[in-house]
Amino acid sequence: MVNNIVKNSPMRASMFADTLLGPKITCPKPVKIHPELRVCHARWIEIPEIVDGKDGILSVAEERKNIPFNIKRVYYIYNLLNHHDVQRGKHAHKTLEQVLFCINGSCRITLHDGLETQEVVLSRPNVGLYIGPSMWHVMHSFENNCILLVMASDYFNEEDYIRNYDDYLEHLQRESIIDE
Ligand code: TYD
């Protein structure tokens, strides 16, 4: 009797209903809403959105598949209480590669490669921004519910940071990334 109640309960029906819904649909959004990037050392990375008849969407990032490096570190920025005033970043890296995903809310990122400057919006959890070495970047205009998730190609190393803008320009010239 107890078994019958469990077998026929709506809960049990819904637990198995996905078998009735047909195959999984994996749908990377066909429409690219992000602008073309004019700066060097940056590109958009779109990861799949899996919508499979359950509530919610599942997005997946995999190293050397849709993330173009081995992921040694993941960190995230959240709890942006003074989000109107906050500016983060304001540095470049000598070697580090990163992909940034805004997995909740939105923020803006100003990218500067020594010549071009471009401001972009990060607002879709399945669209990441790859930032390679030698890219000056500033994250700002955070929504207060913003969560910025970053996958990085290496462990934290303060030596890899260039935090002073004049040092950054010198670095670009030294590495022959831009002419004097
Ligand atoms: P920083 O990279 O300057 O933050 P943001 O670019 O978001 O402004 O790092 C802020 C502080 O956190 C700094 O003292 C270094 C420390 N930190 C770590 O200890 N480990 C990490 O992986 C990161 C990213 C930062």
Short mmCIF file of C-alpha atoms and ligand atoms in Angstrom, two decimals:
data_model
loop_
_atom_site.label_atom_id
_atom_site.label_comp_id
_atom_site.label_asym_id
_atom_site.label_seq_id
_atom_site.Cartn_x
_atom_site.Cartn_y
_atom_site.Cartn_z
CA MET A 1 0.00 0.00 0.00
CA VAL A 2 2.74 2.42 1.03
CA ASN A 3 4.70 1.37 -2.03
CA ASN A 4 1.69 2.06 -4.25
CA ILE A 5 1.27 5.57 -2.82
CA VAL A 6 4.91 6.33 -3.49
CA LYS A 7 4.80 4.80 -6.97
CA ASN A 8 1.75 6.77 -8.03
CA SER A 9 2.49 10.08 -6.29
CA PRO A 10 2.81 13.24 -8.39
CA MET A 11 6.31 13.69 -6.90
CA ARG A 12 7.44 10.37 -8.32
CA ALA A 13 5.80 11.18 -11.66
CA SER A 14 7.65 14.48 -11.90
CA MET A 15 10.94 12.86 -10.89
CA PHE A 16 10.73 10.61 -13.91
CA ALA A 17 8.94 12.97 -16.26
CA ASP A 18 12.18 14.00 -17.95
CA THR A 19 12.24 10.62 -19.65
CA LEU A 20 9.08 11.74 -21.45
CA LEU A 21 10.49 15.03 -22.63
CA GLY A 22 12.69 13.72 -25.39
CA PRO A 23 16.37 14.33 -25.97
CA LYS A 24 18.41 17.02 -24.29
CA ILE A 25 18.58 20.26 -26.15
CA THR A 26 21.93 21.98 -26.07
CA CYS A 27 21.53 25.44 -27.42
CA PRO A 28 24.41 27.84 -27.66
CA LYS A 29 22.62 31.09 -28.48
CA PRO A 30 22.80 31.60 -32.24
CA VAL A 31 22.59 35.37 -31.98
CA LYS A 32 25.81 36.98 -30.83
CA ILE A 33 24.91 40.11 -28.95
CA HIS A 34 28.46 41.00 -28.05
CA PRO A 35 30.34 43.58 -30.06
CA GLU A 36 33.43 42.74 -32.01
CA LEU A 37 36.54 43.33 -29.94
CA ARG A 38 38.95 45.87 -31.41
CA VAL A 39 41.61 45.35 -28.74
CA CYS A 40 44.34 42.71 -29.01
CA HIS A 41 44.71 39.91 -26.45
CA ALA A 42 40.96 39.60 -25.79
CA ARG A 43 38.08 37.62 -27.20
CA TRP A 44 34.61 36.41 -26.34
CA ILE A 45 34.17 32.81 -25.26
CA GLU A 46 30.70 31.39 -25.54
CA ILE A 47 30.01 28.21 -23.58
CA PRO A 48 26.98 25.96 -24.06
CA GLU A 49 23.72 26.48 -22.28
CA ILE A 50 22.05 23.16 -21.56
CA VAL A 51 18.28 23.38 -21.27
CA ASP A 52 16.99 19.88 -20.63
CA GLY A 53 13.44 20.18 -19.41
CA LYS A 54 14.44 20.75 -15.80
CA ASP A 55 14.17 24.19 -14.27
CA GLY A 56 17.22 26.32 -14.87
CA ILE A 57 20.08 26.35 -17.30
CA LEU A 58 23.37 24.53 -16.95
CA SER A 59 26.51 26.02 -18.49
CA VAL A 60 29.81 24.21 -18.53
CA ALA A 61 33.38 25.36 -18.99
CA GLU A 62 36.11 22.79 -19.69
CA GLU A 63 39.83 23.36 -19.84
CA ARG A 64 41.40 23.08 -23.29
CA LYS A 65 37.92 22.63 -24.73
CA ASN A 66 36.11 25.94 -24.48
CA ILE A 67 38.62 27.48 -22.05
CA PRO A 68 41.85 27.86 -24.04
CA PHE A 69 44.27 26.96 -21.22
CA ASN A 70 44.70 24.63 -18.27
CA ILE A 71 42.73 26.08 -15.36
CA LYS A 72 44.96 26.28 -12.29
CA ARG A 73 42.85 28.73 -10.31
CA VAL A 74 39.27 29.88 -9.99
CA TYR A 75 38.30 32.95 -8.00
CA TYR A 76 35.20 35.06 -7.74
CA ILE A 77 34.31 38.57 -6.76
CA TYR A 78 31.02 39.30 -5.03
CA ASN A 79 29.44 41.30 -2.21
CA LEU A 80 30.08 44.55 -4.03
CA LEU A 81 28.52 46.80 -1.40
CA ASN A 82 29.77 50.11 -2.83
CA HIS A 83 29.19 48.88 -6.32
CA HIS A 84 28.70 52.35 -7.86
CA ASP A 85 32.20 53.48 -6.90
CA VAL A 86 34.13 50.24 -7.13
CA GLN A 87 36.87 49.86 -9.68
CA ARG A 88 38.83 46.63 -9.66
CA GLY A 89 41.65 45.38 -11.81
CA LYS A 90 43.59 48.44 -12.98
CA HIS A 91 46.49 46.23 -13.91
CA ALA A 92 47.86 43.94 -16.59
CA HIS A 93 49.54 40.56 -16.31
CA LYS A 94 52.85 39.56 -17.83
CA THR A 95 51.88 35.97 -18.60
CA LEU A 96 48.54 35.11 -16.98
CA GLU A 97 45.54 34.20 -19.12
CA GLN A 98 42.05 34.55 -17.69
CA VAL A 99 38.43 34.09 -18.68
CA LEU A 100 35.88 36.20 -16.82
CA PHE A 101 32.23 35.26 -16.51
CA CYS A 102 29.61 37.45 -14.91
CA ILE A 103 27.46 34.66 -13.52
CA ASN A 104 24.98 37.03 -11.87
CA GLY A 105 24.11 40.64 -12.62
CA SER A 106 26.41 42.64 -14.83
CA CYS A 107 29.52 44.76 -14.88
CA ARG A 108 31.61 46.65 -17.40
CA ILE A 109 35.20 46.03 -18.30
CA THR A 110 37.44 48.61 -19.89
CA LEU A 111 40.16 46.97 -21.93
CA HIS A 112 43.29 48.74 -23.12
CA ASP A 113 46.06 47.10 -25.15
CA GLY A 114 48.40 50.07 -25.22
CA LEU A 115 46.81 51.50 -28.35
CA GLU A 116 43.09 50.78 -28.43
CA THR A 117 40.64 51.17 -25.57
CA GLN A 118 37.27 49.45 -25.51
CA GLU A 119 34.57 49.16 -22.88
CA VAL A 120 32.43 46.04 -22.88
CA VAL A 121 29.53 44.75 -20.81
CA LEU A 122 29.62 41.32 -19.20
CA SER A 123 26.07 40.25 -18.50
CA ARG A 124 25.44 36.73 -19.76
CA PRO A 125 26.52 33.78 -17.59
CA ASN A 126 27.48 31.75 -20.66
CA VAL A 127 29.53 34.43 -22.38
CA GLY A 128 33.02 34.88 -20.99
CA LEU A 129 35.71 37.37 -21.81
CA TYR A 130 39.19 35.99 -22.45
CA ILE A 131 41.91 38.40 -21.33
CA GLY A 132 45.41 37.44 -22.32
CA PRO A 133 48.74 38.76 -21.11
CA SER A 134 49.67 42.43 -21.51
CA MET A 135 46.10 43.70 -21.43
CA TRP A 136 45.33 46.58 -19.09
CA HIS A 137 41.86 45.98 -17.66
CA VAL A 138 39.52 47.72 -15.25
CA MET A 139 36.29 46.19 -13.97
CA HIS A 140 33.64 48.69 -12.92
CA SER A 141 29.93 49.63 -13.04
CA PHE A 142 29.04 46.54 -11.04
CA GLU A 143 25.42 45.81 -10.30
CA ASN A 144 25.08 45.15 -6.60
CA ASN A 145 24.14 41.53 -7.25
CA CYS A 146 27.12 40.99 -9.53
CA ILE A 147 29.20 37.86 -9.17
CA LEU A 148 32.29 37.82 -11.34
CA LEU A 149 33.82 34.36 -11.75
CA VAL A 150 37.36 34.15 -13.12
CA MET A 151 39.24 31.11 -14.41
CA ALA A 152 42.98 31.63 -14.53
CA SER A 153 45.85 29.79 -16.18
CA ASP A 154 48.16 29.98 -13.17
CA TYR A 155 48.35 30.26 -9.41
CA PHE A 156 48.31 33.69 -7.80
CA ASN A 157 51.66 35.41 -8.22
CA GLU A 158 52.05 39.08 -7.40
CA GLU A 159 55.24 39.12 -9.56
CA ASP A 160 53.09 38.59 -12.63
CA TYR A 161 51.15 41.84 -12.03
CA ILE A 162 51.94 45.20 -13.64
CA ARG A 163 50.00 47.60 -11.44
CA ASN A 164 51.48 50.89 -12.57
CA TYR A 165 50.35 52.27 -15.92
CA ASP A 166 53.75 53.78 -16.83
CA ASP A 167 55.38 50.42 -16.05
CA TYR A 168 52.78 48.85 -18.31
CA LEU A 169 53.71 51.10 -21.24
CA GLU A 170 57.39 50.35 -20.62
CA HIS A 171 56.60 46.64 -20.56
CA LEU A 172 54.82 46.88 -23.93
CA GLN A 173 57.82 48.65 -25.46
CA ARG A 174 60.34 46.27 -23.90
CA GLU A 175 58.40 43.29 -25.22
CA SER A 176 58.04 45.05 -28.60
CA ILE A 177 54.26 44.81 -28.28
CA ILE A 178 53.99 48.46 -29.29
CA ASP A 179 56.53 50.75 -30.91
CA GLU A 180 57.81 53.74 -29.01
P1 TYD B 1 43.61 41.83 -7.34
O1 TYD B 1 43.99 40.81 -8.36
O2 TYD B 1 44.36 43.13 -7.34
O3 TYD B 1 42.05 42.13 -7.45
P2 TYD B 1 41.23 42.87 -8.60
O4 TYD B 1 41.96 42.68 -9.90
O5 TYD B 1 39.90 42.25 -8.59
O6 TYD B 1 41.17 44.32 -8.25
O7 TYD B 1 43.70 41.16 -5.91
C1 TYD B 1 43.18 41.78 -4.76
C2 TYD B 1 43.90 41.21 -3.55
O8 TYD B 1 43.62 39.82 -3.43
C3 TYD B 1 45.41 41.35 -3.63
O9 TYD B 1 45.89 41.65 -2.34
C4 TYD B 1 45.89 39.99 -4.02
C5 TYD B 1 44.83 39.07 -3.46
N1 TYD B 1 44.62 37.88 -4.31
C6 TYD B 1 45.04 36.65 -3.86
O10 TYD B 1 45.62 36.51 -2.76
N2 TYD B 1 44.83 35.55 -4.65
C7 TYD B 1 44.22 35.65 -5.84
O11 TYD B 1 44.03 34.61 -6.55
C8 TYD B 1 43.79 36.93 -6.31
C9 TYD B 1 43.12 37.09 -7.64
C10 TYD B 1 44.01 38.02 -5.50
#
